[in-house]
XYZ file of C-alpha atoms in Angstrom:
726
model
C 142.231 -80.627 -122.051
C 139.188 -79.186 -121.828
C 135.981 -81.172 -121.226
C 134.104 -80.390 -124.434
C 129.974 -80.427 -123.412
C 127.828 -81.946 -125.226
C 124.904 -79.213 -126.763
C 121.254 -80.527 -127.271
C 120.124 -79.105 -131.000
C 117.384 -76.854 -130.200
C 114.676 -78.208 -132.837
C 114.835 -81.540 -130.322
C 114.849 -79.545 -127.255
C 111.333 -77.425 -128.264
C 109.773 -81.170 -130.079
C 110.092 -82.759 -126.461
C 108.585 -79.556 -124.142
C 105.820 -79.862 -126.983
C 105.408 -83.320 -125.861
C 105.234 -82.602 -121.653
C 103.051 -79.952 -122.281
C 100.613 -81.818 -123.853
C 101.068 -84.469 -121.439
C 100.726 -82.427 -119.320
C 97.200 -80.651 -120.649
C 95.426 -84.128 -121.185
C 96.162 -84.806 -117.784
C 94.917 -81.495 -116.480
C 90.855 -81.956 -118.921
C 91.220 -85.508 -117.509
C 91.453 -84.004 -113.289
C 88.435 -81.099 -113.932
C 86.525 -83.632 -116.230
C 86.930 -86.520 -112.894
C 85.492 -83.653 -110.555
C 82.876 -81.735 -112.412
C 81.530 -85.718 -112.562
C 82.070 -86.157 -109.161
C 80.240 -82.579 -108.360
C 77.377 -82.984 -110.204
C 76.770 -87.109 -108.175
C 77.006 -84.882 -105.201
C 74.629 -82.183 -106.199
C 72.111 -85.135 -107.508
C 72.245 -86.135 -103.160
C 74.384 -89.850 -103.071
C 78.043 -90.373 -102.932
C 78.508 -94.766 -103.068
C 74.820 -95.725 -101.847
C 74.903 -92.902 -98.928
C 72.532 -89.889 -99.415
C 73.948 -86.533 -98.921
C 70.780 -84.879 -98.286
C 70.119 -87.024 -95.435
C 73.644 -86.845 -93.733
C 73.537 -82.242 -94.392
C 69.895 -83.091 -92.653
C 71.088 -84.952 -89.853
C 74.165 -83.245 -89.679
C 72.113 -79.703 -89.205
C 69.426 -82.096 -87.365
C 72.268 -82.995 -84.832
C 70.988 -80.395 -82.018
C 69.170 -77.671 -82.254
C 68.539 -74.584 -80.164
C 65.151 -74.251 -79.182
C 64.510 -70.157 -77.726
C 63.085 -69.423 -74.339
C 59.934 -66.405 -74.713
C 60.617 -63.931 -72.381
C 58.589 -63.169 -69.968
C 55.992 -60.489 -69.659
C 56.290 -57.238 -67.556
C 53.009 -56.052 -65.969
C 51.960 -53.319 -63.514
C 50.407 -54.168 -60.220
C 46.833 -53.716 -62.095
C 47.931 -56.377 -64.762
C 48.223 -53.380 -67.513
C 51.455 -54.792 -69.912
C 54.064 -52.529 -69.952
C 56.053 -55.071 -72.314
C 55.560 -57.849 -74.386
C 56.902 -59.531 -77.016
C 56.461 -58.737 -81.190
C 58.254 -59.962 -84.686
C 60.096 -57.120 -86.513
C 61.284 -57.469 -89.156
C 64.398 -56.840 -91.971
C 63.802 -56.218 -95.303
C 65.928 -56.852 -97.831
C 66.224 -56.580 -102.062
C 67.489 -58.692 -104.118
C 69.000 -57.061 -107.419
C 70.604 -60.367 -109.609
C 68.890 -61.116 -112.248
C 69.692 -64.607 -111.894
C 67.057 -65.072 -108.523
C 63.238 -65.852 -111.311
C 60.277 -65.127 -109.747
C 58.852 -68.540 -108.464
C 55.240 -69.370 -109.332
C 52.953 -71.023 -106.142
C 52.571 -75.028 -107.836
C 48.319 -74.797 -106.524
C 47.575 -71.239 -107.420
C 49.487 -70.076 -110.620
C 50.604 -67.084 -109.026
C 54.008 -65.494 -107.717
C 55.458 -66.502 -105.158
C 54.985 -62.924 -102.582
C 58.502 -61.004 -103.168
C 59.974 -64.192 -104.710
C 62.511 -63.285 -107.496
C 64.278 -59.846 -108.066
C 63.821 -55.896 -107.990
C 62.291 -56.278 -111.501
C 61.103 -51.741 -111.371
C 63.647 -50.218 -109.715
C 61.199 -46.760 -109.885
C 57.628 -47.850 -108.842
C 59.342 -50.212 -106.080
C 61.032 -47.591 -104.504
C 58.331 -44.635 -105.030
C 56.450 -47.283 -102.918
C 58.518 -48.445 -99.899
C 58.975 -44.486 -99.677
C 55.828 -43.962 -98.547
C 56.185 -46.776 -96.071
C 59.439 -46.694 -94.347
C 61.829 -44.067 -93.033
C 63.949 -43.477 -96.402
C 63.430 -40.927 -99.218
C 62.382 -41.950 -103.325
C 65.761 -40.857 -104.050
C 68.454 -42.617 -101.728
C 66.112 -45.783 -102.128
C 66.515 -45.505 -105.562
C 70.265 -45.083 -105.121
C 70.462 -48.646 -103.247
C 68.731 -50.492 -105.762
C 71.268 -49.480 -108.573
C 74.113 -50.703 -106.886
C 75.606 -53.398 -108.874
C 75.127 -55.949 -106.279
C 73.921 -59.975 -105.054
C 71.109 -58.075 -102.651
C 71.212 -54.560 -100.902
C 69.232 -53.489 -97.662
C 68.395 -49.915 -97.252
C 71.213 -47.534 -95.231
C 70.455 -44.138 -95.136
C 71.720 -41.070 -93.440
C 69.415 -41.267 -90.407
C 70.219 -44.933 -90.506
C 69.388 -48.551 -91.113
C 65.616 -47.283 -92.585
C 65.196 -51.085 -93.469
C 65.922 -52.567 -90.044
C 63.181 -53.521 -86.771
C 59.932 -53.048 -89.157
C 57.481 -53.184 -87.288
C 54.491 -55.555 -87.844
C 52.264 -52.968 -89.592
C 54.820 -51.568 -91.685
C 55.828 -55.388 -93.116
C 52.172 -55.768 -93.740
C 52.014 -52.410 -95.792
C 54.674 -53.865 -97.885
C 54.061 -57.328 -98.339
C 50.740 -56.302 -99.552
C 52.301 -54.708 -102.555
C 53.213 -57.620 -104.360
C 56.388 -56.193 -105.103
C 59.172 -58.098 -106.733
C 63.179 -59.082 -104.734
C 61.271 -57.526 -101.475
C 61.997 -60.205 -99.039
C 61.928 -60.127 -94.700
C 63.660 -62.134 -92.408
C 61.472 -61.894 -89.005
C 63.636 -61.761 -85.506
C 62.054 -61.387 -82.180
C 62.007 -58.302 -80.070
C 60.609 -56.063 -77.227
C 57.418 -53.954 -77.453
C 56.646 -51.246 -75.028
C 52.944 -51.146 -75.106
C 52.778 -47.857 -72.681
C 55.803 -46.174 -74.700
C 57.786 -43.551 -72.322
C 55.629 -44.223 -69.099
C 58.239 -45.324 -66.406
C 61.163 -45.720 -69.306
C 64.118 -45.878 -66.673
C 62.265 -48.015 -64.492
C 61.000 -50.492 -66.921
C 64.251 -50.860 -68.693
C 65.194 -51.441 -72.214
C 66.650 -54.468 -74.548
C 69.792 -55.427 -76.017
C 70.063 -58.360 -78.385
C 73.606 -59.936 -78.274
C 75.314 -61.805 -81.519
C 76.366 -64.657 -81.135
C 78.482 -66.715 -83.553
C 75.714 -68.700 -84.622
C 72.081 -67.113 -85.514
C 71.154 -69.629 -82.898
C 72.851 -68.342 -80.031
C 71.614 -64.244 -80.267
C 69.629 -63.310 -77.104
C 67.338 -60.085 -76.527
C 69.284 -59.437 -72.933
C 67.703 -56.265 -70.331
C 70.882 -53.747 -69.491
C 68.891 -51.426 -67.595
C 66.135 -51.119 -65.212
C 63.370 -54.365 -64.368
C 64.392 -56.175 -67.666
C 68.310 -56.019 -66.856
C 67.813 -56.734 -62.560
C 65.091 -59.334 -63.732
C 66.556 -60.696 -66.813
C 67.342 -64.341 -65.560
C 63.582 -64.343 -64.186
C 62.738 -62.698 -68.176
C 64.554 -65.061 -70.001
C 63.937 -68.903 -68.690
C 66.343 -71.134 -70.533
C 66.404 -72.033 -73.918
C 65.666 -75.982 -74.476
C 68.536 -78.027 -76.352
C 66.517 -80.911 -79.116
C 69.787 -83.874 -79.456
C 69.107 -86.287 -82.126
C 70.296 -89.928 -83.462
C 69.966 -89.205 -87.509
C 65.741 -87.846 -87.974
C 65.430 -89.613 -84.263
C 65.177 -87.101 -81.862
C 67.226 -88.646 -78.637
C 64.527 -87.427 -75.699
C 67.006 -88.653 -72.657
C 69.885 -85.594 -73.861
C 67.322 -83.402 -75.309
C 66.404 -80.322 -72.751
C 62.956 -78.881 -72.565
C 62.911 -75.469 -72.905
C 61.425 -73.150 -69.845
C 59.870 -69.551 -70.746
C 60.271 -66.822 -68.570
C 58.310 -65.046 -66.045
C 56.024 -62.447 -66.121
C 57.055 -59.918 -63.791
C 54.202 -57.526 -62.000
C 55.409 -54.108 -60.907
C 54.205 -52.672 -57.274
C 53.353 -50.215 -60.007
C 49.698 -47.709 -59.650
C 48.724 -46.989 -63.250
C 46.460 -43.968 -62.340
C 48.940 -43.092 -60.832
C 52.023 -43.418 -62.405
C 49.360 -41.550 -65.210
C 49.797 -38.462 -63.359
C 52.689 -38.402 -61.993
C 53.772 -38.786 -65.534
C 51.670 -36.497 -67.867
C 51.942 -33.108 -64.417
C 56.610 -34.591 -64.476
C 55.826 -33.977 -69.144
C 54.168 -30.331 -68.007
C 57.356 -29.350 -65.136
C 60.008 -30.637 -67.786
C 58.342 -28.535 -70.713
C 57.869 -25.221 -68.763
C 60.987 -25.262 -66.926
C 63.568 -26.819 -69.170
C 65.467 -27.963 -65.984
C 68.592 -30.934 -67.039
C 67.064 -33.269 -65.345
C 64.028 -34.142 -62.680
C 62.993 -36.921 -60.644
C 59.871 -37.469 -58.340
C 58.399 -41.139 -56.467
C 55.974 -41.804 -54.578
C 56.278 -44.353 -52.094
C 53.631 -46.721 -49.507
C 55.345 -45.348 -46.181
C 54.516 -48.678 -44.470
C 55.285 -50.862 -46.741
C 57.857 -49.687 -49.132
C 55.875 -50.068 -52.478
C 57.161 -47.864 -55.001
C 53.696 -47.169 -56.388
C 54.871 -44.161 -59.435
C 57.840 -43.274 -60.697
C 59.460 -41.351 -63.609
C 62.351 -39.067 -64.097
C 63.024 -36.195 -67.420
C 64.295 -36.759 -69.898
C 63.246 -39.817 -69.963
C 62.853 -42.230 -73.590
C 60.584 -44.104 -75.588
C 61.894 -47.678 -75.681
C 60.545 -48.669 -78.431
C 62.629 -45.913 -80.648
C 65.811 -47.449 -81.002
C 68.166 -46.663 -80.650
C 68.775 -45.033 -76.473
C 71.567 -42.543 -75.688
C 73.637 -43.113 -73.477
C 73.400 -40.141 -71.626
C 69.377 -41.581 -70.534
C 70.898 -44.617 -69.464
C 71.491 -43.278 -65.833
C 68.303 -44.196 -63.164
C 67.845 -41.317 -61.088
C 65.830 -43.416 -58.485
C 69.333 -45.639 -57.615
C 71.630 -43.693 -59.811
C 72.827 -40.855 -60.091
C 74.102 -39.007 -56.833
C 73.237 -35.335 -55.877
C 73.780 -33.343 -52.945
C 70.268 -33.610 -51.496
C 70.323 -28.955 -49.763
C 67.707 -28.834 -46.977
C 65.772 -31.907 -47.417
C 68.705 -32.922 -45.615
C 67.713 -31.134 -41.845
C 64.711 -33.492 -41.591
C 67.123 -35.593 -40.931
C 69.602 -34.011 -38.625
C 65.952 -32.976 -36.554
C 66.011 -36.165 -35.999
C 69.355 -37.464 -34.776
C 69.169 -34.346 -32.976
C 66.395 -34.749 -31.668
C 67.268 -38.316 -30.428
C 70.775 -37.115 -28.205
C 68.701 -34.928 -26.790
C 70.260 -31.950 -28.432
C 67.869 -29.614 -29.832
C 66.611 -26.816 -28.117
C 63.977 -25.238 -30.292
C 62.939 -22.062 -28.199
C 66.927 -21.184 -27.281
C 68.286 -18.638 -29.553
C 70.718 -17.798 -32.756
C 72.458 -15.343 -34.596
C 70.744 -16.147 -38.011
C 73.320 -14.942 -41.676
C 76.602 -15.743 -41.437
C 78.761 -18.158 -38.659
C 82.570 -19.078 -39.485
C 83.718 -21.956 -39.262
C 87.228 -22.243 -39.476
C 87.342 -19.222 -40.957
C 84.895 -20.424 -43.720
C 81.446 -19.019 -43.851
C 78.024 -20.999 -43.760
C 75.410 -18.468 -45.261
C 71.324 -18.599 -44.864
C 69.902 -18.902 -48.413
C 67.525 -15.786 -46.802
C 69.954 -13.754 -45.472
C 72.283 -11.635 -43.325
C 70.267 -9.705 -41.876
C 67.273 -11.660 -40.234
C 68.603 -11.483 -36.270
C 67.965 -13.737 -33.882
C 65.970 -16.204 -34.626
C 64.334 -19.703 -32.656
C 66.110 -22.995 -34.069
C 62.041 -23.903 -34.097
C 61.642 -21.015 -37.333
C 65.647 -21.568 -38.335
C 64.185 -25.276 -39.037
C 60.538 -23.962 -40.829
C 62.347 -21.543 -42.733
C 65.654 -24.233 -43.608
C 68.551 -21.704 -41.929
C 71.439 -23.120 -42.865
C 73.544 -21.533 -39.285
C 70.923 -23.106 -37.458
C 72.287 -26.606 -38.458
C 75.607 -26.263 -38.582
C 75.920 -24.516 -35.156
C 72.834 -28.220 -34.617
C 75.318 -30.430 -35.584
C 78.454 -28.735 -33.838
C 76.277 -29.339 -30.579
C 75.582 -32.744 -31.819
C 79.433 -33.684 -32.449
C 80.483 -34.825 -35.661
C 81.346 -38.315 -34.490
C 77.359 -39.322 -33.325
C 76.418 -37.572 -36.279
C 78.591 -39.184 -38.555
C 76.678 -42.508 -36.492
C 73.291 -40.614 -37.683
C 73.812 -40.650 -41.267
C 74.676 -44.791 -40.864
C 72.102 -45.725 -39.056
C 69.538 -44.047 -41.624
C 71.514 -45.648 -44.071
C 73.082 -43.676 -45.938
C 76.403 -43.626 -47.741
C 74.831 -47.566 -49.055
C 72.854 -49.307 -51.330
C 69.796 -49.499 -50.862
C 69.541 -53.352 -52.618
C 65.523 -51.759 -53.260
C 66.364 -54.536 -56.614
C 67.706 -52.460 -58.829
C 71.444 -53.250 -60.705
C 74.285 -51.075 -60.035
C 72.874 -47.968 -57.016
C 74.797 -45.902 -55.812
C 75.966 -45.644 -52.702
C 77.320 -41.466 -52.414
C 80.006 -40.294 -51.073
C 80.154 -37.632 -48.412
C 83.398 -34.942 -47.544
C 83.921 -35.358 -44.308
C 87.320 -34.159 -43.158
C 86.996 -30.586 -41.751
C 84.689 -29.193 -38.880
C 83.419 -27.271 -42.461
C 82.012 -30.208 -44.077
C 81.138 -32.477 -41.264
C 79.090 -28.981 -40.781
C 78.009 -28.909 -43.758
C 76.427 -32.881 -44.344
C 74.416 -31.049 -41.712
C 72.135 -28.991 -44.829
C 72.993 -31.218 -47.343
C 75.568 -30.054 -48.838
C 79.220 -31.958 -49.107
C 77.509 -35.304 -48.975
C 75.053 -36.607 -51.797
C 72.443 -39.635 -52.190
C 69.778 -40.860 -54.000
C 66.483 -40.754 -54.129
C 65.441 -44.597 -53.155
C 67.792 -42.963 -49.809
C 66.075 -40.192 -49.820
C 62.892 -42.121 -49.235
C 63.884 -44.542 -47.355
C 65.498 -42.596 -44.508
C 62.147 -40.563 -44.456
C 60.462 -43.695 -43.985
C 61.668 -43.833 -40.120
C 60.435 -40.417 -39.598
C 56.750 -41.174 -41.593
C 56.961 -44.897 -39.813
C 57.669 -44.048 -35.824
C 61.001 -45.054 -36.365
C 60.344 -48.035 -38.901
C 62.721 -47.936 -41.715
C 61.615 -49.806 -44.571
C 63.640 -50.413 -47.701
C 61.482 -49.044 -50.999
C 61.237 -51.730 -54.121
C 58.888 -52.413 -57.337
C 58.583 -55.957 -57.906
C 55.007 -56.634 -56.315
C 55.175 -60.897 -57.717
C 56.824 -62.972 -60.330
C 54.849 -65.590 -61.490
C 54.645 -68.442 -63.963
C 52.866 -67.935 -67.038
C 51.759 -71.541 -67.836
C 50.569 -72.298 -64.248
C 49.907 -68.919 -62.825
C 51.868 -70.148 -59.261
C 53.193 -67.315 -57.735
C 57.205 -67.955 -57.738
C 58.235 -64.738 -55.943
C 56.829 -62.716 -53.558
C 57.498 -58.676 -52.611
C 57.343 -57.892 -49.073
C 57.720 -55.019 -47.478
C 61.915 -55.516 -45.096
C 62.542 -53.271 -42.332
C 66.024 -52.321 -42.667
C 66.626 -50.196 -39.606
C 65.154 -48.626 -36.450
C 67.647 -45.149 -36.446
C 64.892 -43.431 -34.096
C 63.281 -43.298 -31.062
C 58.795 -43.624 -32.268
C 58.489 -40.332 -30.296
C 61.271 -39.362 -31.974
C 59.824 -39.651 -35.179
C 56.384 -37.927 -34.236
C 58.369 -34.724 -32.649
C 59.794 -34.600 -36.590
C 56.793 -34.793 -38.173
C 55.112 -32.256 -35.998
C 58.287 -29.336 -36.760
C 57.796 -30.208 -40.546
C 53.685 -29.193 -40.586
C 55.324 -25.683 -39.137
C 56.817 -26.031 -42.689
C 53.832 -25.924 -44.410
C 51.689 -24.010 -42.294
C 53.861 -20.804 -41.504
C 53.151 -17.821 -43.982
C 57.014 -17.981 -44.386
C 57.541 -21.419 -44.535
C 59.670 -23.227 -47.175
C 57.078 -25.061 -48.081
C 53.368 -23.393 -47.835
C 53.030 -23.763 -51.458
C 52.181 -27.198 -50.524
C 49.352 -26.827 -48.293
C 46.572 -29.021 -48.549
C 44.835 -27.799 -45.706
C 41.951 -26.546 -47.745
C 41.397 -30.583 -48.644
C 41.233 -31.310 -45.171
C 44.814 -32.842 -45.256
C 47.909 -32.313 -42.925
C 51.078 -32.955 -44.831
C 54.233 -32.369 -42.872
C 56.987 -31.555 -45.335
C 60.804 -30.226 -46.093
C 62.301 -28.283 -48.928
C 65.174 -28.421 -49.895
C 67.607 -26.138 -52.631
C 71.097 -27.497 -52.554
C 74.123 -25.202 -54.741
C 74.901 -27.064 -58.171
C 78.787 -27.422 -57.618
C 80.977 -27.732 -61.084
C 85.064 -28.008 -60.768
C 85.306 -28.308 -56.874
C 82.845 -24.236 -56.988
C 79.765 -24.012 -56.418
C 77.703 -22.126 -58.870
C 75.379 -18.979 -57.949
C 71.225 -18.329 -58.830
C 68.338 -20.310 -58.799
C 69.096 -21.766 -61.892
C 71.867 -23.785 -60.373
C 70.472 -24.687 -57.254
C 68.605 -28.444 -57.232
C 64.717 -28.075 -55.624
C 63.418 -29.925 -53.939
C 60.720 -31.382 -51.837
C 59.989 -34.340 -49.004
C 56.510 -34.511 -47.988
C 54.707 -37.179 -45.431
C 51.411 -37.640 -46.142
C 48.831 -37.401 -43.701
C 51.298 -36.038 -41.140
C 49.602 -38.265 -38.505
C 49.977 -42.521 -39.385
C 50.883 -40.888 -43.421
C 50.372 -43.297 -45.768
C 52.341 -42.382 -48.694
C 56.023 -40.607 -48.779
C 56.438 -38.072 -51.894
C 59.867 -37.143 -53.291
C 60.631 -34.092 -56.789
C 63.594 -32.938 -57.330
C 64.334 -30.473 -60.314
C 68.343 -29.551 -61.587
C 68.866 -26.159 -62.668
C 65.296 -25.322 -64.099
C 66.828 -22.680 -67.283
C 62.613 -20.917 -66.841
C 60.494 -19.919 -63.912
C 56.924 -19.865 -65.465
C 55.783 -19.467 -61.568
C 56.223 -16.802 -58.536
C 58.019 -19.458 -56.767
C 59.815 -22.566 -57.820
C 57.341 -23.886 -54.937
C 54.715 -23.688 -57.002
C 55.719 -25.176 -60.098
C 56.948 -27.945 -58.145
C 53.697 -28.232 -56.473
C 51.645 -28.658 -59.325
C 53.236 -31.754 -59.982
C 52.713 -32.837 -56.049
C 49.139 -31.975 -55.515
C 46.927 -33.757 -58.165
C 49.011 -36.753 -57.226
C 48.994 -36.744 -53.034
C 44.624 -35.509 -53.576
C 44.602 -38.408 -56.064
C 45.998 -41.379 -54.206
C 44.737 -40.107 -50.698
C 40.871 -40.305 -51.922
C 41.531 -43.561 -54.736
C 39.397 -46.132 -52.846
C 41.359 -48.139 -55.035
C 44.758 -46.857 -53.677
C 47.230 -49.599 -53.084
C 47.218 -49.304 -48.869
C 43.208 -49.985 -49.641
C 43.049 -52.414 -52.008
C 43.770 -55.596 -50.023
C 40.144 -56.256 -49.224
C 38.781 -54.864 -52.910
C 41.166 -57.864 -54.727
C 39.149 -60.502 -57.198
C 39.865 -62.992 -59.171
C 40.239 -62.641 -62.753
C 38.005 -64.582 -64.619
C 38.408 -66.619 -68.007
C 36.468 -65.296 -70.084
C 37.792 -66.263 -73.718
C 35.797 -68.661 -75.950
C 31.915 -67.371 -74.378
C 30.417 -64.907 -76.098
C 30.828 -61.152 -76.037
C 26.963 -60.674 -73.995
C 28.424 -63.511 -71.291
C 32.196 -62.364 -70.786
C 30.712 -58.319 -70.165
C 27.933 -60.537 -68.067
C 30.654 -62.747 -66.271
C 33.634 -59.609 -65.501
C 30.810 -56.687 -64.813
C 29.476 -60.037 -61.371
C 33.075 -59.943 -60.809
C 33.659 -56.849 -60.105
C 35.436 -55.156 -63.071
C 34.713 -52.533 -65.813
C 34.778 -53.888 -69.996
C 35.104 -52.208 -73.431
C 35.147 -54.466 -76.286
C 37.531 -53.988 -79.121
C 34.794 -55.993 -82.287
C 31.134 -56.023 -82.411
C 30.614 -59.980 -82.718
C 31.566 -63.918 -82.567
C 32.898 -64.976 -79.775
C 35.523 -63.134 -77.256
C 39.247 -64.449 -79.136
C 41.621 -62.555 -75.759
C 41.507 -60.543 -72.937
C 43.889 -57.824 -71.495
C 43.805 -59.201 -67.598
C 45.189 -62.256 -67.477
C 42.564 -65.404 -66.348
C 42.953 -66.060 -63.064
C 45.396 -63.270 -61.413
C 44.363 -60.990 -58.811
C 43.254 -58.216 -59.653
C 41.615 -54.893 -58.236
C 37.789 -54.359 -58.148
C 36.541 -51.809 -61.597
C 39.783 -52.983 -63.766
C 38.921 -52.407 -66.923
C 39.772 -55.722 -69.147
C 39.385 -54.787 -72.579
C 37.777 -58.085 -74.766
C 38.669 -58.589 -78.346
C 36.419 -60.166 -81.001
C 36.224 -59.613 -85.034
C 34.164 -56.807 -86.124
C 34.303 -53.797 -86.214
C 35.190 -51.500 -83.818
C 32.127 -48.397 -82.084
C 33.796 -46.517 -79.048
C 32.911 -46.645 -76.243
C 31.551 -43.964 -73.802
C 34.946 -43.361 -71.815
C 33.654 -41.285 -69.328
C 36.103 -42.198 -65.892
C 38.435 -43.971 -68.226
C 41.939 -42.754 -66.618
C 44.591 -42.360 -69.151
C 45.981 -44.984 -69.842
C 42.901 -47.190 -69.815
C 42.330 -45.033 -73.140
C 45.818 -45.224 -74.542
C 45.445 -49.229 -73.621
C 42.208 -49.110 -76.146
C 43.340 -46.750 -78.876
C 46.319 -48.916 -78.617
C 44.762 -52.260 -79.434
C 42.015 -50.687 -81.712
C 45.451 -48.558 -83.747
C 43.412 -45.035 -83.144
C 45.383 -41.902 -82.707
C 44.362 -40.743 -79.320
C 45.281 -37.123 -78.083
C 44.361 -35.469 -75.221
C 44.700 -32.537 -72.750
C 44.393 -31.852 -68.977
C 45.688 -34.922 -66.532
C 43.069 -37.374 -63.958
C 40.203 -39.201 -65.339
C 38.163 -38.466 -68.703
C 35.268 -35.959 -68.968
C 34.810 -35.510 -72.329
C 35.595 -37.323 -75.394
C 35.776 -36.198 -79.240
C 33.904 -38.988 -81.152
C 30.232 -40.092 -79.534
C 29.593 -43.246 -78.099
C 29.422 -46.200 -80.430
C 31.021 -44.786 -83.319
C 32.173 -46.491 -85.412
C 36.737 -45.810 -84.953
C 38.885 -47.272 -87.326
C 43.004 -47.033 -86.947
C 43.015 -43.891 -88.921
C 40.400 -42.054 -86.417
C 41.551 -39.638 -84.084
C 40.521 -39.534 -81.087
C 41.028 -36.226 -78.221
C 39.465 -36.377 -74.465
C 39.477 -34.313 -71.979
C 40.984 -35.276 -68.543
C 40.358 -33.788 -65.113
C 41.142 -34.548 -61.853
C 38.988 -36.419 -59.431
C 37.121 -33.666 -56.249
């Protein structure tokens, strides 16, 4: 018997469904109403007797990071090379739901509040301040978005705006245009010594308070922990600070470099000219105190302006300590020193110049193959590869390698810069060993070469190059780290070093010496020098031609008791504006060395000419000027009235006498007589006032386009003429 299924009438089912749906809808509405009431109560700031605004504030204030102020970088004379500033990121609010806000006291609209109202007007005015066209700005303003930034084909036009740009835009009083201020780094001297000073980048954290500026090259990186300081922390119990668990912020220390502003300025100007006229792949130059190892000027080309972002990774290599290259014949001075020290140098013995076969491989002289029999002494001043390949054979590869190690090649100089290269060598076969004796088959850095030659300059005592003069706590003025001379080796005897310098005189004084273009005897100075021309290797093959070589020169000046060591290397120049590349290179060397040797305020002589900089802030202009003049300093004034509000050299520091101190006051600025100023002093003054400075020549100011005492403003253009001191 089949079971019968009881069916519910369709009308009854429909009625039950309607009842259930109504109950469900009612419950949902009640729930939504309850949540709405709850949210309203929460928005009012109080729930169950608790003040939510206070609770939120307590949660936010439970722990706060207090950012440390990064230390400044100065040159040896107290001129600022790197300091902190504020930059601004700009954005535009487009949502019409954001209304303009009036100040309750003044009744005026708050600058920038609300949303963008007149898009055409806004685009027109912004295009005159930021690096973006009116058309591109208007395209951004017409987007359907709550707010926008300004991104063009050239990048983020609204990020990293300067204080000057920020002020210009604020003065326009454009509704909806807002700013986010950020701390940033600025470099008043622009591209000056840019690879040595370095640059910064911002490491973003998960929280804005965790973002930090970090040096990623140069001194900014090498001294990052010193410059950065240590952030503080404030902890709160409710709204009361928990002092015991809080940590006091420690601001960064200031770093003073060994650079001399006047020498650095001359080197930069001359290297600009060399780079412009020869178009090399790279050029690097430095001048160092022979006795101390203080590097007083250094630069390279191409360089960069650290104020411009981003910096191409192609420009990150610091050619002082990285990017090793074959030194060429400047290595012959080291080979000569090793041979003399071992008793294997016979200057009057003769050899057949031109070509030497070693295991079927050729060593060829650069000056040709038909020079006949030469003495080894002549082979040195004429830079014969054959002479020094044969000299290496006389010493023996084992002994020669020992001297390379004693001169501290193939290892870091530990000068204080990060990631120094050590160099490499090819030394397996006799031909490889002979090649290294004249600077091929071995790579070095600029600092390694200068360090090695310091042993020749200092009668056998080798000193380490260094760049940091001192580190100072800006709050107390205490010197927390002092740069010093470090003796790193004694690779040769004093008598050997003296003999090498005498042979290096031949390279300069002989009519067919390879460094005759660098002769300073007309200025009463005898120098010792060695030039180099290293072939450039690509894909295991040496390229041919003078435009495929690294041309270099090493100079010790003066020859007796050298004060300075100068080194310049130019890789693959494409243009030769002078009869010889040495003539072109001498245009860098001669004015720089004469200035260094003739400058009574040079770092070598400065130990007895330093004075403490007085603190004149708060004094009248006359009193401040008199005080500084009596202390041995020169002054220049930005402003014309009231009391001194700031001074360019930090009070209580030691600085060379006769340095220029720029004083700031209120009122208009009148151009001083700049005769005798260095370019860097003129640039610093122009930077303070804000006018545009142009110049020709190098050295010190001899003429100016606007007369003394004439009014200068931000839009002024002032030209100066520079000449070297006799």
